[in-house]
Tab-separated table of C-alpha atoms in Angstrom:
chain	number	residue	atom	x	y	z
K	23	UNK	CA	-10.298	8.272	4.332
K	24	UNK	CA	-12.391	5.544	5.566
K	25	UNK	CA	-11.222	2.231	5.883
K	26	UNK	CA	-11.709	-0.300	2.869
K	27	UNK	CA	-14.185	-3.351	3.142
K	28	UNK	CA	-11.658	-4.945	4.803
K	29	UNK	CA	-10.653	-7.551	2.542
K	30	UNK	CA	-7.372	-9.611	3.342
K	31	UNK	CA	-4.452	-10.137	1.804
K	32	UNK	CA	-1.169	-12.539	2.445
K	33	UNK	CA	2.611	-12.612	1.623
K	34	UNK	CA	2.840	-16.219	0.407
K	35	UNK	CA	2.957	-18.798	2.580
K	36	UNK	CA	6.052	-19.952	0.827
K	37	UNK	CA	8.063	-17.032	2.694
K	38	UNK	CA	8.931	-19.744	5.205
K	39	UNK	CA	5.520	-19.856	6.673
K	40	UNK	CA	5.838	-16.077	7.922
K	41	UNK	CA	2.476	-15.498	6.741
K	42	UNK	CA	1.448	-11.465	6.957
K	43	UNK	CA	-2.399	-10.810	6.726
K	44	UNK	CA	-3.705	-8.020	6.977
K	45	UNK	CA	-6.670	-6.123	6.223
K	46	UNK	CA	-6.610	-3.860	2.926
K	47	UNK	CA	-7.245	0.121	3.657
K	48	UNK	CA	-7.586	3.146	1.451
K	49	UNK	CA	-4.825	5.535	0.297
K	50	UNK	CA	-4.520	7.700	2.620
K	51	UNK	CA	-4.256	4.934	4.948
K	52	UNK	CA	-3.807	3.835	9.254
K	53	UNK	CA	-0.477	3.217	10.546
K	54	UNK	CA	-0.008	-0.560	10.448
K	55	UNK	CA	-2.327	-1.456	7.846
K	56	UNK	CA	-1.966	-2.242	3.908
K	57	UNK	CA	-4.199	-0.827	1.227
K	58	UNK	CA	-7.841	-1.520	0.423
K	59	UNK	CA	-9.945	-0.587	-2.248
K	60	UNK	CA	-12.501	2.012	-1.546
K	61	UNK	CA	-14.458	3.943	0.713
K	62	UNK	CA	-17.724	2.553	1.408
K	63	UNK	CA	-19.141	4.794	3.782
K	64	UNK	CA	-22.024	6.887	2.403
K	65	UNK	CA	-21.829	10.667	2.194
K	66	UNK	CA	-24.439	13.693	2.048
K	67	UNK	CA	-24.621	14.247	-1.949
K	68	UNK	CA	-22.563	17.072	-3.257
K	69	UNK	CA	-23.818	20.763	-4.130
K	70	UNK	CA	-24.760	20.150	-8.183
K	71	UNK	CA	-22.453	22.716	-8.813
K	72	UNK	CA	-19.520	21.107	-7.642
K	73	UNK	CA	-20.098	17.758	-9.487
K	74	UNK	CA	-20.835	19.964	-12.470
K	75	UNK	CA	-17.066	21.902	-12.022
K	76	UNK	CA	-15.452	18.485	-11.760
K	77	UNK	CA	-17.368	17.231	-14.476
K	78	UNK	CA	-16.855	19.292	-17.106
K	79	UNK	CA	-13.140	20.155	-15.820
K	80	UNK	CA	-12.876	16.033	-16.457
K	81	UNK	CA	-14.456	15.967	-19.434
K	82	UNK	CA	-11.698	19.121	-20.596
K	83	UNK	CA	-8.825	16.406	-20.313
K	84	UNK	CA	-7.937	17.778	-15.795
K	85	UNK	CA	-6.728	14.413	-14.512
K	86	UNK	CA	-7.152	15.764	-11.014
K	87	UNK	CA	-10.647	16.472	-11.507
K	88	UNK	CA	-11.112	13.325	-13.162
K	89	UNK	CA	-9.696	11.607	-9.964
K	90	UNK	CA	-11.876	13.752	-7.607
K	91	UNK	CA	-14.887	13.456	-9.760
K	92	UNK	CA	-14.233	9.453	-9.275
K	93	UNK	CA	-13.678	9.716	-5.661
K	94	UNK	CA	-17.190	11.409	-5.926
K	95	UNK	CA	-18.764	8.775	-7.218
K	96	UNK	CA	-17.035	6.352	-5.319
K	97	UNK	CA	-18.272	7.737	-1.784
K	98	UNK	CA	-22.081	8.456	-3.081
K	99	UNK	CA	-21.490	12.057	-2.915
K	100	UNK	CA	-23.473	12.197	-6.663
K	101	UNK	CA	-26.377	10.065	-6.261
K	102	UNK	CA	-26.445	9.181	-2.527
K	103	UNK	CA	-24.734	5.497	-3.122
K	104	UNK	CA	-21.635	4.422	-4.223
K	105	UNK	CA	-21.599	4.404	-7.886
K	106	UNK	CA	-18.293	1.983	-8.249
K	107	UNK	CA	-18.664	1.987	-12.576
K	108	UNK	CA	-18.719	5.545	-13.182
K	109	UNK	CA	-15.802	5.849	-10.798
K	110	UNK	CA	-13.999	3.513	-12.470
K	111	UNK	CA	-14.263	5.192	-15.995
K	112	UNK	CA	-13.036	8.071	-14.462
K	113	UNK	CA	-10.262	6.604	-12.707
K	114	UNK	CA	-8.969	4.950	-15.914
K	115	UNK	CA	-9.156	8.084	-17.546
K	116	UNK	CA	-7.059	9.621	-15.553
K	117	UNK	CA	-4.834	6.392	-15.363
K	118	UNK	CA	-4.444	6.514	-18.981
K	119	UNK	CA	-2.946	9.991	-18.588
K	120	UNK	CA	-0.017	9.197	-15.590
K	121	UNK	CA	-1.860	10.149	-12.683
K	122	UNK	CA	-0.209	8.315	-10.139
K	123	UNK	CA	-3.009	8.120	-7.467
K	124	UNK	CA	-5.804	7.257	-9.801
K	125	UNK	CA	-3.227	4.261	-11.232
K	126	UNK	CA	-3.330	3.177	-7.648
K	127	UNK	CA	-7.664	3.065	-7.255
K	128	UNK	CA	-7.739	1.757	-10.611
K	129	UNK	CA	-5.017	-0.972	-9.694
K	130	UNK	CA	-7.764	-1.906	-6.792
K	131	UNK	CA	-10.538	-1.544	-8.644
K	132	UNK	CA	-9.039	-4.529	-10.744
K	133	UNK	CA	-7.948	-6.100	-7.880
K	134	UNK	CA	-11.506	-6.340	-5.938
K	135	UNK	CA	-13.582	-6.472	-9.603
K	136	UNK	CA	-15.108	-3.269	-8.432
K	137	UNK	CA	-16.769	-1.398	-11.926
K	138	UNK	CA	-15.687	-4.200	-13.898
K	139	UNK	CA	-14.053	-7.825	-13.891
K	140	UNK	CA	-11.514	-8.548	-11.509
K	141	UNK	CA	-8.469	-8.521	-13.472
K	142	UNK	CA	-4.876	-8.840	-11.711
K	143	UNK	CA	-2.539	-8.765	-14.714
K	144	UNK	CA	-4.307	-5.154	-14.985
K	145	UNK	CA	-3.643	-4.636	-11.168
K	146	UNK	CA	-0.077	-5.845	-11.314
K	147	UNK	CA	0.551	-3.361	-14.397
K	148	UNK	CA	-1.178	-0.576	-12.915
K	149	UNK	CA	0.361	-0.816	-9.352
K	150	UNK	CA	3.981	-0.869	-11.332
K	151	UNK	CA	2.915	2.441	-12.766
K	152	UNK	CA	2.053	4.144	-9.831
K	153	UNK	CA	4.843	2.090	-8.082
K	154	UNK	CA	7.907	4.216	-10.229
K	155	UNK	CA	5.993	7.161	-9.523
K	156	UNK	CA	7.339	6.907	-5.782
K	157	UNK	CA	3.915	5.808	-4.493
K	158	UNK	CA	4.444	3.702	-1.544
K	159	UNK	CA	1.326	2.037	-1.263
K	160	UNK	CA	1.338	1.062	-4.676
K	161	UNK	CA	4.949	-0.014	-4.172
K	162	UNK	CA	3.706	-2.278	-0.982
K	163	UNK	CA	0.399	-4.165	-2.858
K	164	UNK	CA	2.851	-4.767	-6.017
K	165	UNK	CA	5.652	-6.533	-3.202
K	166	UNK	CA	2.126	-8.724	-2.124
K	167	UNK	CA	1.352	-9.654	-5.610
K	168	UNK	CA	4.853	-10.294	-6.500
K	169	UNK	CA	5.186	-12.393	-3.667
K	170	UNK	CA	2.140	-14.346	-3.694
K	171	UNK	CA	2.300	-14.468	-7.802
K	172	UNK	CA	-1.019	-13.327	-8.340
K	173	UNK	CA	-1.510	-11.518	-11.760
K	174	UNK	CA	2.126	-11.323	-12.418
K	175	UNK	CA	5.053	-14.096	-12.506
K	176	UNK	CA	6.108	-14.656	-8.840
K	177	UNK	CA	9.320	-13.050	-7.834
K	178	UNK	CA	10.112	-12.788	-4.287
K	179	UNK	CA	14.004	-11.335	-5.027
K	180	UNK	CA	11.591	-8.111	-6.511
K	181	UNK	CA	9.168	-7.689	-3.985
K	182	UNK	CA	11.457	-7.370	-1.315
K	183	UNK	CA	12.965	-4.751	-3.666
K	184	UNK	CA	9.731	-3.230	-3.450
K	185	UNK	CA	9.216	-3.515	0.047
K	186	UNK	CA	12.322	-1.647	0.498
K	187	UNK	CA	11.197	1.047	-1.323
K	188	UNK	CA	7.739	1.335	0.830
K	189	UNK	CA	9.230	1.192	3.698
K	190	UNK	CA	11.433	3.794	3.077
K	191	UNK	CA	8.398	6.185	2.353
K	192	UNK	CA	7.277	5.107	5.396
K	193	UNK	CA	5.108	2.254	4.502
K	194	UNK	CA	4.613	0.494	8.149
K	195	UNK	CA	3.339	-2.947	6.972
K	196	UNK	CA	6.500	-3.085	4.356
K	197	UNK	CA	8.610	-2.521	7.508
K	198	UNK	CA	7.313	-5.112	9.178
K	199	UNK	CA	7.238	-7.581	5.974
K	200	UNK	CA	10.962	-6.846	5.843
K	201	UNK	CA	11.562	-7.720	9.560
K	202	UNK	CA	9.940	-11.009	8.951
K	203	UNK	CA	11.554	-11.712	5.818
K	204	UNK	CA	15.231	-11.010	7.475
K	205	UNK	CA	13.690	-12.937	10.071
K	206	UNK	CA	13.332	-16.004	8.198
K	207	UNK	CA	15.896	-15.639	5.489
K	208	UNK	CA	14.022	-15.446	1.982
K	209	UNK	CA	15.624	-15.517	-1.586
K	210	UNK	CA	18.422	-13.433	-1.797
K	211	UNK	CA	17.686	-11.718	1.572
K	212	UNK	CA	19.405	-13.923	4.234
K	213	UNK	CA	18.560	-14.130	7.935
K	214	UNK	CA	19.919	-11.199	9.853
K	215	UNK	CA	18.735	-10.699	12.901
K	216	UNK	CA	20.038	-7.335	12.903
K	217	UNK	CA	18.353	-5.996	10.168
K	218	UNK	CA	14.994	-7.663	11.347
K	219	UNK	CA	15.314	-5.598	14.614
K	220	UNK	CA	15.738	-2.285	13.363
K	221	UNK	CA	12.799	-2.890	10.713
K	222	UNK	CA	10.411	-4.499	13.546
K	223	UNK	CA	11.428	-1.765	16.124
K	224	UNK	CA	10.690	1.052	12.918
K	225	UNK	CA	7.182	-0.569	12.389
K	226	UNK	CA	6.591	-1.026	16.374
K	227	UNK	CA	7.043	2.827	16.688
K	228	UNK	CA	4.837	3.507	14.130
K	229	UNK	CA	1.694	1.751	15.900
K	230	UNK	CA	2.232	-2.100	14.507
K	231	UNK	CA	1.095	-3.913	17.269
K	232	UNK	CA	2.024	-7.409	15.633
K	233	UNK	CA	5.450	-5.933	15.122
K	234	UNK	CA	5.923	-5.229	18.547
K	235	UNK	CA	4.819	-8.667	18.813
K	236	UNK	CA	7.067	-10.513	17.202
K	237	UNK	CA	10.349	-7.972	18.412
K	238	UNK	CA	11.042	-10.927	21.577
K	239	UNK	CA	11.417	-13.427	18.858
K	240	UNK	CA	14.186	-11.796	17.473
K	241	UNK	CA	15.719	-10.149	20.524
K	242	UNK	CA	16.108	-13.511	22.255
K	243	UNK	CA	19.507	-14.953	21.383
K	244	UNK	CA	21.032	-11.382	19.863
K	245	UNK	CA	24.219	-10.285	22.631
K	246	UNK	CA	25.039	-6.840	23.348
K	247	UNK	CA	27.193	-6.305	20.553
K	248	UNK	CA	24.339	-7.232	18.204
K	249	UNK	CA	21.638	-5.744	19.859
K	250	UNK	CA	23.929	-2.157	19.644
K	251	UNK	CA	24.495	-2.592	16.212
K	252	UNK	CA	20.645	-3.128	15.476
K	253	UNK	CA	20.210	-0.179	17.588
K	254	UNK	CA	22.098	2.047	15.521
K	255	UNK	CA	20.854	0.771	12.181
K	256	UNK	CA	17.503	1.710	13.239
K	257	UNK	CA	18.955	5.394	14.138
K	258	UNK	CA	20.383	5.665	10.941
K	259	UNK	CA	17.163	4.494	8.909
K	260	UNK	CA	15.144	7.519	11.393
K	261	UNK	CA	17.706	9.458	9.914
K	262	UNK	CA	16.091	8.752	6.015
K	263	UNK	CA	12.575	10.572	7.639
K	264	UNK	CA	10.564	7.210	7.709
K	265	UNK	CA	7.121	7.626	8.902
K	266	UNK	CA	3.711	6.789	8.936
């Protein structure tokens, strides 16, 4: 899937000034990026029989068809140009029926004001629903909103918990976020160079150049014993099937 508009979000500057500024990317993200709202590249119009087939199934309540139809509208594959209003309608219907990816996409639309008014509270609520279904992308975006206090009461401890959930599902920016949090020590997360080293190493292995740039700052001052323990911790996390 294509990268989105290139909008950026940041973890609160209150996290001891350790800001993560990352372009949002689409679900099916590229390693090292966060998750953006929509595809903007125009593509060829889909054959009418495909659109009609999806629409018939969507009208009958098939959430998968509703989601696919929304994607076609978003990509401009129905009329030749993106139709975010119609995409929002179909994402909304699928999301209301509990379709996790649709909840994530509708949340992104609310966050950016696509297909209607911007509504960060609605975005946070839908991210949470998708996050509770185990979508790492939603977990990460919810953590960003919680850390920033956007659309929801600021809750750094809650943000950390969702960063952890996302990181263990292989979301690279969440690994970097945890590395930064453990570097500085925030809320109930004490400063811990061993944890920071492990998470930044895993993010680096997934291609995150920003994490790679932070590693020397963490490594500096760590003795041999600490580095060995950090390496064992990273190995243990790898056993948990972390992947980009």
